[in-house]
Amino acid sequence: MRINWDYIKLTVLLVAVVALYGFADQRNERRMVENVTVKFVGENSLYLTEDAVNKLLIQNYGPLENRPKEQLVLNTIEEVILSNDMVKNAQVYLTVNGELVSKIVQRKPIGRVEGVSKFYLDDEGNRMPLSKHHSARVPIITGKITGKTLEDAYVILDYINKDDFLRKNIIGIHILEEEKYQLKFRMENFVVNLGGVDNLNKKFSNFMAFYAKAAKDNSLEDYATVSLEFNNQVVCTKI
């Protein structure tokens, strides 16, 4: 009977590879977490600190350093981090060197509500608590705060944030009632009666045309109100 040595060699090699892989995998699972790192992703990382994240993890798991890697459930750690109201997204992973890394995206406020309750509106239109670490420079929302008017305020803020001039100059939205919103500008004395959130593109296009002409004529200070409520026209009231 002829022995197929090539077949035997291949079999032995495969067994050796599987054994080495199993040994390395088992050894890796027994390794300890060497250190814990928190990384904030993006520019909007002012409302939550690394210390606050570490404290949150310790409260739920105790110290994570010098813990066996096999004891950690990364999805559960992510869920704990996501439970913080300042967190938009989180990714947790272990490196080959035993480093536990948490990459965190913080929520972005675009407006601040000043009413019976005080909170931010974030860039997805959801309520976001104020932060003790940083106060965002965003338009202040005042007046008649309801679920519907906050939805409309978000639509206005979302539009404002897409335009460089409006984003830099509008500092407040005052809600008189549903479909009646006023805008306050940083450097001007007049208020802008926006009306509702319909036809925002046309309303702001008309406003920008008025503003450019009034700035050229040096007459911006002459106006008390600028109304965009009426179709295809800007109605102004002088002081």
JSON list of C-alpha atoms in Angstrom, two decimals:
[
{"chain": "A", "resi": 1, "resn": "MET", "atom": "CA", "xyz": [0.00, 0.00, 0.00]},
{"chain": "A", "resi": 2, "resn": "ARG", "atom": "CA", "xyz": [1.45, 3.32, -1.06]},
{"chain": "A", "resi": 3, "resn": "ILE", "atom": "CA", "xyz": [1.48, 6.06, 1.60]},
{"chain": "A", "resi": 4, "resn": "ASN", "atom": "CA", "xyz": [0.48, 9.52, 0.40]},
{"chain": "A", "resi": 5, "resn": "TRP", "atom": "CA", "xyz": [3.01, 11.61, 2.31]},
{"chain": "A", "resi": 6, "resn": "ASP", "atom": "CA", "xyz": [1.81, 14.86, 0.77]},
{"chain": "A", "resi": 7, "resn": "TYR", "atom": "CA", "xyz": [-1.66, 14.23, 2.18]},
{"chain": "A", "resi": 8, "resn": "ILE", "atom": "CA", "xyz": [-0.23, 13.42, 5.61]},
{"chain": "A", "resi": 9, "resn": "LYS", "atom": "CA", "xyz": [1.96, 16.53, 5.60]},
{"chain": "A", "resi": 10, "resn": "LEU", "atom": "CA", "xyz": [-0.99, 18.72, 4.65]},
{"chain": "A", "resi": 11, "resn": "THR", "atom": "CA", "xyz": [-3.13, 17.19, 7.39]},
{"chain": "A", "resi": 12, "resn": "VAL", "atom": "CA", "xyz": [-0.44, 17.70, 10.04]},
{"chain": "A", "resi": 13, "resn": "LEU", "atom": "CA", "xyz": [0.04, 21.30, 8.89]},
{"chain": "A", "resi": 14, "resn": "LEU", "atom": "CA", "xyz": [-3.68, 22.04, 9.14]},
{"chain": "A", "resi": 15, "resn": "VAL", "atom": "CA", "xyz": [-3.88, 20.51, 12.61]},
{"chain": "A", "resi": 16, "resn": "ALA", "atom": "CA", "xyz": [-0.88, 22.58, 13.72]},
{"chain": "A", "resi": 17, "resn": "VAL", "atom": "CA", "xyz": [-2.38, 25.80, 12.36]},
{"chain": "A", "resi": 18, "resn": "VAL", "atom": "CA", "xyz": [-5.74, 25.15, 14.06]},
{"chain": "A", "resi": 19, "resn": "ALA", "atom": "CA", "xyz": [-3.98, 24.33, 17.34]},
{"chain": "A", "resi": 20, "resn": "LEU", "atom": "CA", "xyz": [-1.85, 27.48, 17.19]},
{"chain": "A", "resi": 21, "resn": "TYR", "atom": "CA", "xyz": [-4.87, 29.61, 16.35]},
{"chain": "A", "resi": 22, "resn": "GLY", "atom": "CA", "xyz": [-6.83, 28.13, 19.23]},
{"chain": "A", "resi": 23, "resn": "PHE", "atom": "CA", "xyz": [-3.95, 28.67, 21.60]},
{"chain": "A", "resi": 24, "resn": "ALA", "atom": "CA", "xyz": [-3.47, 32.29, 20.48]},
{"chain": "A", "resi": 25, "resn": "ASP", "atom": "CA", "xyz": [-7.21, 32.97, 20.70]},
{"chain": "A", "resi": 26, "resn": "GLN", "atom": "CA", "xyz": [-7.41, 31.48, 24.19]},
{"chain": "A", "resi": 27, "resn": "ARG", "atom": "CA", "xyz": [-4.38, 33.44, 25.29]},
{"chain": "A", "resi": 28, "resn": "ASN", "atom": "CA", "xyz": [-5.86, 36.64, 23.86]},
{"chain": "A", "resi": 29, "resn": "GLU", "atom": "CA", "xyz": [-9.11, 36.10, 25.76]},
{"chain": "A", "resi": 30, "resn": "ARG", "atom": "CA", "xyz": [-7.16, 35.76, 29.01]},
{"chain": "A", "resi": 31, "resn": "ARG", "atom": "CA", "xyz": [-5.38, 39.07, 28.47]},
{"chain": "A", "resi": 32, "resn": "MET", "atom": "CA", "xyz": [-6.24, 41.96, 30.74]},
{"chain": "A", "resi": 33, "resn": "VAL", "atom": "CA", "xyz": [-7.50, 45.40, 29.76]},
{"chain": "A", "resi": 34, "resn": "GLU", "atom": "CA", "xyz": [-4.39, 47.55, 29.95]},
{"chain": "A", "resi": 35, "resn": "ASN", "atom": "CA", "xyz": [-6.03, 50.97, 29.81]},
{"chain": "A", "resi": 36, "resn": "VAL", "atom": "CA", "xyz": [-9.30, 52.75, 28.94]},
{"chain": "A", "resi": 37, "resn": "THR", "atom": "CA", "xyz": [-9.40, 55.54, 26.35]},
{"chain": "A", "resi": 38, "resn": "VAL", "atom": "CA", "xyz": [-12.26, 57.91, 25.50]},
{"chain": "A", "resi": 39, "resn": "LYS", "atom": "CA", "xyz": [-12.14, 59.65, 22.12]},
{"chain": "A", "resi": 40, "resn": "PHE", "atom": "CA", "xyz": [-14.61, 62.35, 21.11]},
{"chain": "A", "resi": 41, "resn": "VAL", "atom": "CA", "xyz": [-15.22, 62.48, 17.37]},
{"chain": "A", "resi": 42, "resn": "GLY", "atom": "CA", "xyz": [-15.96, 65.75, 15.54]},
{"chain": "A", "resi": 43, "resn": "GLU", "atom": "CA", "xyz": [-15.79, 69.41, 16.49]},
{"chain": "A", "resi": 44, "resn": "ASN", "atom": "CA", "xyz": [-18.91, 69.44, 18.64]},
{"chain": "A", "resi": 45, "resn": "SER", "atom": "CA", "xyz": [-17.36, 67.84, 21.74]},
{"chain": "A", "resi": 46, "resn": "LEU", "atom": "CA", "xyz": [-18.00, 70.38, 24.48]},
{"chain": "A", "resi": 47, "resn": "TYR", "atom": "CA", "xyz": [-20.95, 69.05, 26.46]},
{"chain": "A", "resi": 48, "resn": "LEU", "atom": "CA", "xyz": [-19.56, 65.82, 27.89]},
{"chain": "A", "resi": 49, "resn": "THR", "atom": "CA", "xyz": [-16.13, 65.19, 29.41]},
{"chain": "A", "resi": 50, "resn": "GLU", "atom": "CA", "xyz": [-13.87, 62.15, 29.48]},
{"chain": "A", "resi": 51, "resn": "ASP", "atom": "CA", "xyz": [-14.17, 62.08, 33.28]},
{"chain": "A", "resi": 52, "resn": "ALA", "atom": "CA", "xyz": [-17.97, 61.93, 33.01]},
{"chain": "A", "resi": 53, "resn": "VAL", "atom": "CA", "xyz": [-17.77, 58.95, 30.62]},
{"chain": "A", "resi": 54, "resn": "ASN", "atom": "CA", "xyz": [-15.30, 57.10, 32.86]},
{"chain": "A", "resi": 55, "resn": "LYS", "atom": "CA", "xyz": [-17.50, 57.76, 35.88]},
{"chain": "A", "resi": 56, "resn": "LEU", "atom": "CA", "xyz": [-20.52, 56.39, 34.01]},
{"chain": "A", "resi": 57, "resn": "LEU", "atom": "CA", "xyz": [-18.62, 53.20, 33.13]},
{"chain": "A", "resi": 58, "resn": "ILE", "atom": "CA", "xyz": [-17.31, 52.74, 36.67]},
{"chain": "A", "resi": 59, "resn": "GLN", "atom": "CA", "xyz": [-20.81, 53.18, 38.11]},
{"chain": "A", "resi": 60, "resn": "ASN", "atom": "CA", "xyz": [-22.07, 50.35, 35.90]},
{"chain": "A", "resi": 61, "resn": "TYR", "atom": "CA", "xyz": [-19.07, 48.03, 35.74]},
{"chain": "A", "resi": 62, "resn": "GLY", "atom": "CA", "xyz": [-16.55, 49.10, 38.35]},
{"chain": "A", "resi": 63, "resn": "PRO", "atom": "CA", "xyz": [-12.93, 49.71, 37.29]},
{"chain": "A", "resi": 64, "resn": "LEU", "atom": "CA", "xyz": [-12.34, 48.29, 33.81]},
{"chain": "A", "resi": 65, "resn": "GLU", "atom": "CA", "xyz": [-8.56, 48.32, 33.83]},
{"chain": "A", "resi": 66, "resn": "ASN", "atom": "CA", "xyz": [-6.90, 45.00, 34.75]},
{"chain": "A", "resi": 67, "resn": "ARG", "atom": "CA", "xyz": [-10.13, 43.16, 33.96]},
{"chain": "A", "resi": 68, "resn": "PRO", "atom": "CA", "xyz": [-9.98, 40.05, 31.73]},
{"chain": "A", "resi": 69, "resn": "LYS", "atom": "CA", "xyz": [-11.07, 40.90, 28.20]},
{"chain": "A", "resi": 70, "resn": "GLU", "atom": "CA", "xyz": [-13.39, 37.89, 28.15]},
{"chain": "A", "resi": 71, "resn": "GLN", "atom": "CA", "xyz": [-15.53, 39.49, 30.88]},
{"chain": "A", "resi": 72, "resn": "LEU", "atom": "CA", "xyz": [-16.41, 42.50, 28.74]},
{"chain": "A", "resi": 73, "resn": "VAL", "atom": "CA", "xyz": [-19.53, 42.70, 26.57]},
{"chain": "A", "resi": 74, "resn": "LEU", "atom": "CA", "xyz": [-18.79, 45.56, 24.19]},
{"chain": "A", "resi": 75, "resn": "ASN", "atom": "CA", "xyz": [-22.40, 46.02, 23.01]},
{"chain": "A", "resi": 76, "resn": "THR", "atom": "CA", "xyz": [-23.55, 46.47, 26.59]},
{"chain": "A", "resi": 77, "resn": "ILE", "atom": "CA", "xyz": [-20.84, 49.07, 27.24]},
{"chain": "A", "resi": 78, "resn": "GLU", "atom": "CA", "xyz": [-21.98, 50.96, 24.14]},
{"chain": "A", "resi": 79, "resn": "GLU", "atom": "CA", "xyz": [-25.57, 50.93, 25.42]},
{"chain": "A", "resi": 80, "resn": "VAL", "atom": "CA", "xyz": [-24.45, 52.38, 28.76]},
{"chain": "A", "resi": 81, "resn": "ILE", "atom": "CA", "xyz": [-22.61, 55.23, 27.03]},
{"chain": "A", "resi": 82, "resn": "LEU", "atom": "CA", "xyz": [-25.59, 55.87, 24.74]},
{"chain": "A", "resi": 83, "resn": "SER", "atom": "CA", "xyz": [-27.80, 56.21, 27.83]},
{"chain": "A", "resi": 84, "resn": "ASN", "atom": "CA", "xyz": [-26.13, 59.57, 28.49]},
{"chain": "A", "resi": 85, "resn": "ASP", "atom": "CA", "xyz": [-28.32, 62.37, 27.11]},
{"chain": "A", "resi": 86, "resn": "MET", "atom": "CA", "xyz": [-25.33, 64.16, 25.55]},
{"chain": "A", "resi": 87, "resn": "VAL", "atom": "CA", "xyz": [-24.32, 61.20, 23.38]},
{"chain": "A", "resi": 88, "resn": "LYS", "atom": "CA", "xyz": [-25.50, 60.81, 19.78]},
{"chain": "A", "resi": 89, "resn": "ASN", "atom": "CA", "xyz": [-23.46, 57.75, 18.83]},
{"chain": "A", "resi": 90, "resn": "ALA", "atom": "CA", "xyz": [-20.86, 55.48, 20.43]},
{"chain": "A", "resi": 91, "resn": "GLN", "atom": "CA", "xyz": [-18.53, 52.73, 19.27]},
{"chain": "A", "resi": 92, "resn": "VAL", "atom": "CA", "xyz": [-16.57, 50.57, 21.72]},
{"chain": "A", "resi": 93, "resn": "TYR", "atom": "CA", "xyz": [-13.79, 48.18, 20.73]},
{"chain": "A", "resi": 94, "resn": "LEU", "atom": "CA", "xyz": [-10.68, 46.44, 22.06]},
{"chain": "A", "resi": 95, "resn": "THR", "atom": "CA", "xyz": [-7.27, 46.74, 20.42]},
{"chain": "A", "resi": 96, "resn": "VAL", "atom": "CA", "xyz": [-4.73, 43.92, 20.19]},
{"chain": "A", "resi": 97, "resn": "ASN", "atom": "CA", "xyz": [-2.71, 45.75, 22.83]},
{"chain": "A", "resi": 98, "resn": "GLY", "atom": "CA", "xyz": [-5.49, 45.47, 25.40]},
{"chain": "A", "resi": 99, "resn": "GLU", "atom": "CA", "xyz": [-6.75, 49.04, 25.09]},
{"chain": "A", "resi": 100, "resn": "LEU", "atom": "CA", "xyz": [-10.49, 49.58, 25.54]},
{"chain": "A", "resi": 101, "resn": "VAL", "atom": "CA", "xyz": [-11.46, 52.47, 23.26]},
{"chain": "A", "resi": 102, "resn": "SER", "atom": "CA", "xyz": [-14.76, 54.37, 23.27]},
{"chain": "A", "resi": 103, "resn": "LYS", "atom": "CA", "xyz": [-15.36, 56.62, 20.26]},
{"chain": "A", "resi": 104, "resn": "ILE", "atom": "CA", "xyz": [-18.18, 59.04, 21.02]},
{"chain": "A", "resi": 105, "resn": "VAL", "atom": "CA", "xyz": [-20.12, 61.52, 18.90]},
{"chain": "A", "resi": 106, "resn": "GLN", "atom": "CA", "xyz": [-21.84, 64.17, 21.00]},
{"chain": "A", "resi": 107, "resn": "ARG", "atom": "CA", "xyz": [-25.21, 65.69, 20.18]},
{"chain": "A", "resi": 108, "resn": "LYS", "atom": "CA", "xyz": [-25.29, 69.14, 18.57]},
{"chain": "A", "resi": 109, "resn": "PRO", "atom": "CA", "xyz": [-27.61, 71.85, 19.95]},
{"chain": "A", "resi": 110, "resn": "ILE", "atom": "CA", "xyz": [-29.02, 74.37, 17.45]},
{"chain": "A", "resi": 111, "resn": "GLY", "atom": "CA", "xyz": [-31.42, 76.29, 19.69]},
{"chain": "A", "resi": 112, "resn": "ARG", "atom": "CA", "xyz": [-32.00, 76.92, 23.39]},
{"chain": "A", "resi": 113, "resn": "VAL", "atom": "CA", "xyz": [-35.50, 77.00, 24.87]},
{"chain": "A", "resi": 114, "resn": "GLU", "atom": "CA", "xyz": [-36.05, 79.51, 27.68]},
{"chain": "A", "resi": 115, "resn": "GLY", "atom": "CA", "xyz": [-39.40, 78.76, 29.26]},
{"chain": "A", "resi": 116, "resn": "VAL", "atom": "CA", "xyz": [-40.76, 76.99, 32.32]},
{"chain": "A", "resi": 117, "resn": "SER", "atom": "CA", "xyz": [-38.35, 74.22, 31.31]},
{"chain": "A", "resi": 118, "resn": "LYS", "atom": "CA", "xyz": [-34.93, 75.08, 29.91]},
{"chain": "A", "resi": 119, "resn": "PHE", "atom": "CA", "xyz": [-33.29, 72.81, 27.36]},
{"chain": "A", "resi": 120, "resn": "TYR", "atom": "CA", "xyz": [-31.69, 72.66, 23.92]},
{"chain": "A", "resi": 121, "resn": "LEU", "atom": "CA", "xyz": [-33.13, 71.53, 20.62]},
{"chain": "A", "resi": 122, "resn": "ASP", "atom": "CA", "xyz": [-30.55, 69.38, 18.84]},
{"chain": "A", "resi": 123, "resn": "ASP", "atom": "CA", "xyz": [-29.89, 69.06, 15.12]},
{"chain": "A", "resi": 124, "resn": "GLU", "atom": "CA", "xyz": [-32.43, 66.25, 14.84]},
{"chain": "A", "resi": 125, "resn": "GLY", "atom": "CA", "xyz": [-35.22, 68.24, 16.51]},
{"chain": "A", "resi": 126, "resn": "ASN", "atom": "CA", "xyz": [-35.06, 66.41, 19.84]},
{"chain": "A", "resi": 127, "resn": "ARG", "atom": "CA", "xyz": [-34.84, 67.84, 23.34]},
{"chain": "A", "resi": 128, "resn": "MET", "atom": "CA", "xyz": [-31.35, 67.92, 24.79]},
{"chain": "A", "resi": 129, "resn": "PRO", "atom": "CA", "xyz": [-30.53, 68.89, 28.40]},
{"chain": "A", "resi": 130, "resn": "LEU", "atom": "CA", "xyz": [-28.33, 71.84, 29.21]},
{"chain": "A", "resi": 131, "resn": "SER", "atom": "CA", "xyz": [-24.70, 71.01, 29.97]},
{"chain": "A", "resi": 132, "resn": "LYS", "atom": "CA", "xyz": [-22.83, 72.06, 33.11]},
{"chain": "A", "resi": 133, "resn": "HIS", "atom": "CA", "xyz": [-19.60, 72.01, 31.11]},
{"chain": "A", "resi": 134, "resn": "HIS", "atom": "CA", "xyz": [-20.45, 74.38, 28.25]},
{"chain": "A", "resi": 135, "resn": "SER", "atom": "CA", "xyz": [-23.16, 76.83, 27.19]},
{"chain": "A", "resi": 136, "resn": "ALA", "atom": "CA", "xyz": [-23.86, 76.76, 23.44]},
{"chain": "A", "resi": 137, "resn": "ARG", "atom": "CA", "xyz": [-24.08, 80.03, 21.51]},
{"chain": "A", "resi": 138, "resn": "VAL", "atom": "CA", "xyz": [-27.31, 79.27, 19.68]},
{"chain": "A", "resi": 139, "resn": "PRO", "atom": "CA", "xyz": [-30.56, 81.21, 19.07]},
{"chain": "A", "resi": 140, "resn": "ILE", "atom": "CA", "xyz": [-32.80, 81.57, 22.12]},
{"chain": "A", "resi": 141, "resn": "ILE", "atom": "CA", "xyz": [-36.38, 80.33, 21.76]},
{"chain": "A", "resi": 142, "resn": "THR", "atom": "CA", "xyz": [-38.97, 82.15, 23.88]},
{"chain": "A", "resi": 143, "resn": "GLY", "atom": "CA", "xyz": [-42.74, 82.62, 24.00]},
{"chain": "A", "resi": 144, "resn": "LYS", "atom": "CA", "xyz": [-45.52, 80.07, 23.66]},
{"chain": "A", "resi": 145, "resn": "ILE", "atom": "CA", "xyz": [-43.72, 76.74, 23.88]},
{"chain": "A", "resi": 146, "resn": "THR", "atom": "CA", "xyz": [-45.77, 73.74, 22.72]},
{"chain": "A", "resi": 147, "resn": "GLY", "atom": "CA", "xyz": [-44.99, 70.53, 20.87]},
{"chain": "A", "resi": 148, "resn": "LYS", "atom": "CA", "xyz": [-46.17, 72.06, 17.57]},
{"chain": "A", "resi": 149, "resn": "THR", "atom": "CA", "xyz": [-44.35, 75.37, 17.97]},
{"chain": "A", "resi": 150, "resn": "LEU", "atom": "CA", "xyz": [-41.12, 73.54, 18.85]},
{"chain": "A", "resi": 151, "resn": "GLU", "atom": "CA", "xyz": [-41.48, 71.46, 15.68]},
{"chain": "A", "resi": 152, "resn": "ASP", "atom": "CA", "xyz": [-41.84, 74.69, 13.71]},
{"chain": "A", "resi": 153, "resn": "ALA", "atom": "CA", "xyz": [-38.91, 76.29, 15.57]},
{"chain": "A", "resi": 154, "resn": "TYR", "atom": "CA", "xyz": [-36.77, 73.33, 14.54]},
{"chain": "A", "resi": 155, "resn": "VAL", "atom": "CA", "xyz": [-37.77, 73.82, 10.88]},
{"chain": "A", "resi": 156, "resn": "ILE", "atom": "CA", "xyz": [-36.74, 77.49, 11.12]},
{"chain": "A", "resi": 157, "resn": "LEU", "atom": "CA", "xyz": [-33.45, 76.68, 12.87]},
{"chain": "A", "resi": 158, "resn": "ASP", "atom": "CA", "xyz": [-32.63, 73.95, 10.36]},
{"chain": "A", "resi": 159, "resn": "TYR", "atom": "CA", "xyz": [-33.09, 76.45, 7.53]},
{"chain": "A", "resi": 160, "resn": "ILE", "atom": "CA", "xyz": [-31.08, 79.14, 9.32]},
{"chain": "A", "resi": 161, "resn": "ASN", "atom": "CA", "xyz": [-28.14, 76.81, 9.89]},
{"chain": "A", "resi": 162, "resn": "LYS", "atom": "CA", "xyz": [-27.83, 76.13, 6.18]},
{"chain": "A", "resi": 163, "resn": "ASP", "atom": "CA", "xyz": [-27.21, 79.81, 5.44]},
{"chain": "A", "resi": 164, "resn": "ASP", "atom": "CA", "xyz": [-24.01, 81.45, 6.66]},
{"chain": "A", "resi": 165, "resn": "PHE", "atom": "CA", "xyz": [-25.46, 84.96, 7.00]},
{"chain": "A", "resi": 166, "resn": "LEU", "atom": "CA", "xyz": [-28.60, 83.87, 8.84]},
{"chain": "A", "resi": 167, "resn": "ARG", "atom": "CA", "xyz": [-26.67, 81.52, 11.13]},
{"chain": "A", "resi": 168, "resn": "LYS", "atom": "CA", "xyz": [-24.31, 84.29, 12.22]},
{"chain": "A", "resi": 169, "resn": "ASN", "atom": "CA", "xyz": [-26.94, 87.00, 12.66]},
{"chain": "A", "resi": 170, "resn": "ILE", "atom": "CA", "xyz": [-30.18, 85.49, 13.98]},
{"chain": "A", "resi": 171, "resn": "ILE", "atom": "CA", "xyz": [-29.97, 85.21, 17.78]},
{"chain": "A", "resi": 172, "resn": "GLY", "atom": "CA", "xyz": [-33.58, 84.57, 18.78]},
{"chain": "A", "resi": 173, "resn": "ILE", "atom": "CA", "xyz": [-36.96, 83.13, 17.83]},
{"chain": "A", "resi": 174, "resn": "HIS", "atom": "CA", "xyz": [-39.99, 84.46, 19.72]},
{"chain": "A", "resi": 175, "resn": "ILE", "atom": "CA", "xyz": [-43.21, 82.44, 19.45]},
{"chain": "A", "resi": 176, "resn": "LEU", "atom": "CA", "xyz": [-46.33, 84.60, 19.59]},
{"chain": "A", "resi": 177, "resn": "GLU", "atom": "CA", "xyz": [-48.59, 81.65, 18.76]},
{"chain": "A", "resi": 178, "resn": "GLU", "atom": "CA", "xyz": [-48.77, 78.91, 16.14]},
{"chain": "A", "resi": 179, "resn": "GLU", "atom": "CA", "xyz": [-47.92, 80.26, 12.68]},
{"chain": "A", "resi": 180, "resn": "LYS", "atom": "CA", "xyz": [-46.64, 83.52, 14.18]},
{"chain": "A", "resi": 181, "resn": "TYR", "atom": "CA", "xyz": [-42.90, 83.57, 14.74]},
{"chain": "A", "resi": 182, "resn": "GLN", "atom": "CA", "xyz": [-40.58, 86.54, 15.23]},
{"chain": "A", "resi": 183, "resn": "LEU", "atom": "CA", "xyz": [-36.85, 86.59, 14.55]},
{"chain": "A", "resi": 184, "resn": "LYS", "atom": "CA", "xyz": [-34.36, 88.77, 16.42]},
{"chain": "A", "resi": 185, "resn": "PHE", "atom": "CA", "xyz": [-31.09, 89.81, 14.77]},
{"chain": "A", "resi": 186, "resn": "ARG", "atom": "CA", "xyz": [-27.74, 90.36, 16.45]},
{"chain": "A", "resi": 187, "resn": "MET", "atom": "CA", "xyz": [-26.93, 93.86, 15.18]},
{"chain": "A", "resi": 188, "resn": "GLU", "atom": "CA", "xyz": [-30.32, 95.26, 14.14]},
{"chain": "A", "resi": 189, "resn": "ASN", "atom": "CA", "xyz": [-33.03, 96.92, 16.23]},
{"chain": "A", "resi": 190, "resn": "PHE", "atom": "CA", "xyz": [-35.94, 95.62, 14.15]},
{"chain": "A", "resi": 191, "resn": "VAL", "atom": "CA", "xyz": [-37.70, 92.29, 14.55]},
{"chain": "A", "resi": 192, "resn": "VAL", "atom": "CA", "xyz": [-38.72, 90.13, 11.62]},
{"chain": "A", "resi": 193, "resn": "ASN", "atom": "CA", "xyz": [-42.29, 88.84, 11.60]},
{"chain": "A", "resi": 194, "resn": "LEU", "atom": "CA", "xyz": [-41.87, 85.54, 9.79]},
{"chain": "A", "resi": 195, "resn": "GLY", "atom": "CA", "xyz": [-45.41, 84.26, 10.06]},
{"chain": "A", "resi": 196, "resn": "GLY", "atom": "CA", "xyz": [-45.49, 80.47, 9.66]},
{"chain": "A", "resi": 197, "resn": "VAL", "atom": "CA", "xyz": [-42.90, 78.05, 8.35]},
{"chain": "A", "resi": 198, "resn": "ASP", "atom": "CA", "xyz": [-44.41, 77.83, 4.88]},
{"chain": "A", "resi": 199, "resn": "ASN", "atom": "CA", "xyz": [-42.40, 79.10, 1.88]},
{"chain": "A", "resi": 200, "resn": "LEU", "atom": "CA", "xyz": [-39.28, 79.80, 3.94]},
{"chain": "A", "resi": 201, "resn": "ASN", "atom": "CA", "xyz": [-37.06, 79.90, 0.89]},
{"chain": "A", "resi": 202, "resn": "LYS", "atom": "CA", "xyz": [-39.16, 82.64, -0.74]},
{"chain": "A", "resi": 203, "resn": "LYS", "atom": "CA", "xyz": [-39.57, 84.59, 2.50]},
{"chain": "A", "resi": 204, "resn": "PHE", "atom": "CA", "xyz": [-35.85, 84.67, 3.26]},
{"chain": "A", "resi": 205, "resn": "SER", "atom": "CA", "xyz": [-35.02, 85.42, -0.37]},
{"chain": "A", "resi": 206, "resn": "ASN", "atom": "CA", "xyz": [-37.27, 88.49, -0.17]},
{"chain": "A", "resi": 207, "resn": "PHE", "atom": "CA", "xyz": [-35.73, 89.45, 3.17]},
{"chain": "A", "resi": 208, "resn": "MET", "atom": "CA", "xyz": [-32.17, 89.22, 1.84]},
{"chain": "A", "resi": 209, "resn": "ALA", "atom": "CA", "xyz": [-33.09, 91.48, -1.08]},
{"chain": "A", "resi": 210, "resn": "PHE", "atom": "CA", "xyz": [-34.61, 94.02, 1.34]},
{"chain": "A", "resi": 211, "resn": "TYR", "atom": "CA", "xyz": [-31.61, 93.80, 3.68]},
{"chain": "A", "resi": 212, "resn": "ALA", "atom": "CA", "xyz": [-29.07, 94.36, 0.91]},
{"chain": "A", "resi": 213, "resn": "LYS", "atom": "CA", "xyz": [-30.91, 97.45, -0.35]},
{"chain": "A", "resi": 214, "resn": "ALA", "atom": "CA", "xyz": [-31.49, 98.91, 3.14]},
{"chain": "A", "resi": 215, "resn": "ALA", "atom": "CA", "xyz": [-27.83, 98.33, 4.08]},
{"chain": "A", "resi": 216, "resn": "LYS", "atom": "CA", "xyz": [-26.75, 100.10, 0.90]},
{"chain": "A", "resi": 217, "resn": "ASP", "atom": "CA", "xyz": [-29.07, 103.03, 1.72]},
{"chain": "A", "resi": 218, "resn": "ASN", "atom": "CA", "xyz": [-27.92, 103.09, 5.38]},
{"chain": "A", "resi": 219, "resn": "SER", "atom": "CA", "xyz": [-31.58, 102.83, 6.44]},
{"chain": "A", "resi": 220, "resn": "LEU", "atom": "CA", "xyz": [-31.57, 99.63, 8.52]},
{"chain": "A", "resi": 221, "resn": "GLU", "atom": "CA", "xyz": [-31.84, 101.62, 11.74]},
{"chain": "A", "resi": 222, "resn": "ASP", "atom": "CA", "xyz": [-35.04, 103.30, 10.51]},
{"chain": "A", "resi": 223, "resn": "TYR", "atom": "CA", "xyz": [-37.18, 100.17, 10.85]},
{"chain": "A", "resi": 224, "resn": "ALA", "atom": "CA", "xyz": [-39.00, 98.72, 13.86]},
{"chain": "A", "resi": 225, "resn": "THR", "atom": "CA", "xyz": [-40.51, 95.65, 12.18]},
{"chain": "A", "resi": 226, "resn": "VAL", "atom": "CA", "xyz": [-40.00, 93.82, 8.93]},
{"chain": "A", "resi": 227, "resn": "SER", "atom": "CA", "xyz": [-42.85, 91.49, 7.99]},
{"chain": "A", "resi": 228, "resn": "LEU", "atom": "CA", "xyz": [-42.48, 88.51, 5.67]},
{"chain": "A", "resi": 229, "resn": "GLU", "atom": "CA", "xyz": [-45.98, 87.20, 6.32]},
{"chain": "A", "resi": 230, "resn": "PHE", "atom": "CA", "xyz": [-47.48, 88.42, 3.07]},
{"chain": "A", "resi": 231, "resn": "ASN", "atom": "CA", "xyz": [-46.97, 86.68, -0.26]},
{"chain": "A", "resi": 232, "resn": "ASN", "atom": "CA", "xyz": [-44.04, 87.91, -2.35]},
{"chain": "A", "resi": 233, "resn": "GLN", "atom": "CA", "xyz": [-43.53, 91.13, -0.45]},
{"chain": "A", "resi": 234, "resn": "VAL", "atom": "CA", "xyz": [-41.73, 92.67, 2.49]},
{"chain": "A", "resi": 235, "resn": "VAL", "atom": "CA", "xyz": [-43.80, 95.08, 4.59]},
{"chain": "A", "resi": 236, "resn": "CYS", "atom": "CA", "xyz": [-41.80, 97.37, 6.89]},
{"chain": "A", "resi": 237, "resn": "THR", "atom": "CA", "xyz": [-42.79, 99.61, 9.78]},
{"chain": "A", "resi": 238, "resn": "LYS", "atom": "CA", "xyz": [-40.53, 102.53, 10.55]},
{"chain": "A", "resi": 239, "resn": "ILE", "atom": "CA", "xyz": [-39.63, 103.72, 14.02]}
]
